[in-house]
């Protein structure tokens, strides 16, 4: 179904960002290498959120060595939580950046939950107070408590470990608890 029209459609030296039929696509223009992946992202979804549940579907369209990222409780590029999903090697990573430095990083963790064959990966991120839970395709992959950032925006991105990827994001739904 047709979604909100807040998505930025633009072209930069790194990627083309476009929306069509409710699907948001980031087509990278530059390659990366495993030791130094290239990235492109957009961190402008909606207002600042505290407690929320976010669901999204992501797919590496051109099936290259790539993945995607989800930024949450994103204060700015130097202060954020980031979930990364490697769509080729079936791995996940959760990290926190504080004042531009990595302050927490799980490292890449293999996960049989990740579809590494070019299919859709459904990600659900739940943040409530200091609790963070990340689920990929119905399987919890991270659960932790961390209160460094209690509010921020949402963002999505691409990660290139090889040729430039095209990543499609769809069915992005963000809900917040009711007051009362």
mmCIF file of C-alpha atoms in Angstrom, residues 34 37 67-68 83-87 89-94 105-111 142 159 161:
data_model
loop_
_atom_site.group_PDB
_atom_site.id
_atom_site.type_symbol
_atom_site.label_atom_id
_atom_site.label_comp_id
_atom_site.label_asym_id
_atom_site.label_seq_id
_atom_site.Cartn_x
_atom_site.Cartn_y
_atom_site.Cartn_z
ATOM 1 C CA UNK A 34 34.980 -6.409 3.220
ATOM 2 C CA UNK A 37 32.628 -1.387 3.358
ATOM 3 C CA UNK A 67 23.634 -5.722 3.393
ATOM 4 C CA UNK A 68 21.523 -3.082 5.035
ATOM 5 C CA UNK A 83 21.734 -2.749 13.401
ATOM 6 C CA UNK A 84 23.595 -4.147 10.371
ATOM 7 C CA UNK A 85 22.484 -7.227 8.430
ATOM 8 C CA UNK A 86 24.853 -8.898 5.969
ATOM 9 C CA UNK A 87 22.576 -10.255 3.240
ATOM 10 C CA UNK A 89 27.021 -14.063 4.608
ATOM 11 C CA UNK A 90 23.953 -14.292 6.906
ATOM 12 C CA UNK A 91 25.377 -12.218 9.751
ATOM 13 C CA UNK A 92 24.055 -9.522 12.087
ATOM 14 C CA UNK A 93 25.774 -6.815 14.113
ATOM 15 C CA UNK A 94 24.503 -4.352 16.705
ATOM 16 C CA UNK A 105 29.729 -3.568 19.269
ATOM 17 C CA UNK A 106 28.609 -7.192 19.203
ATOM 18 C CA UNK A 107 30.833 -7.920 16.214
ATOM 19 C CA UNK A 108 29.409 -9.868 13.297
ATOM 20 C CA UNK A 109 27.336 -12.797 14.589
ATOM 21 C CA UNK A 110 26.285 -15.610 12.230
ATOM 22 C CA UNK A 111 22.512 -15.985 12.110
ATOM 23 C CA UNK A 142 19.776 -9.477 20.011
ATOM 24 C CA UNK A 159 26.369 -1.498 3.132
ATOM 25 C CA UNK A 161 31.183 -5.245 0.747
#
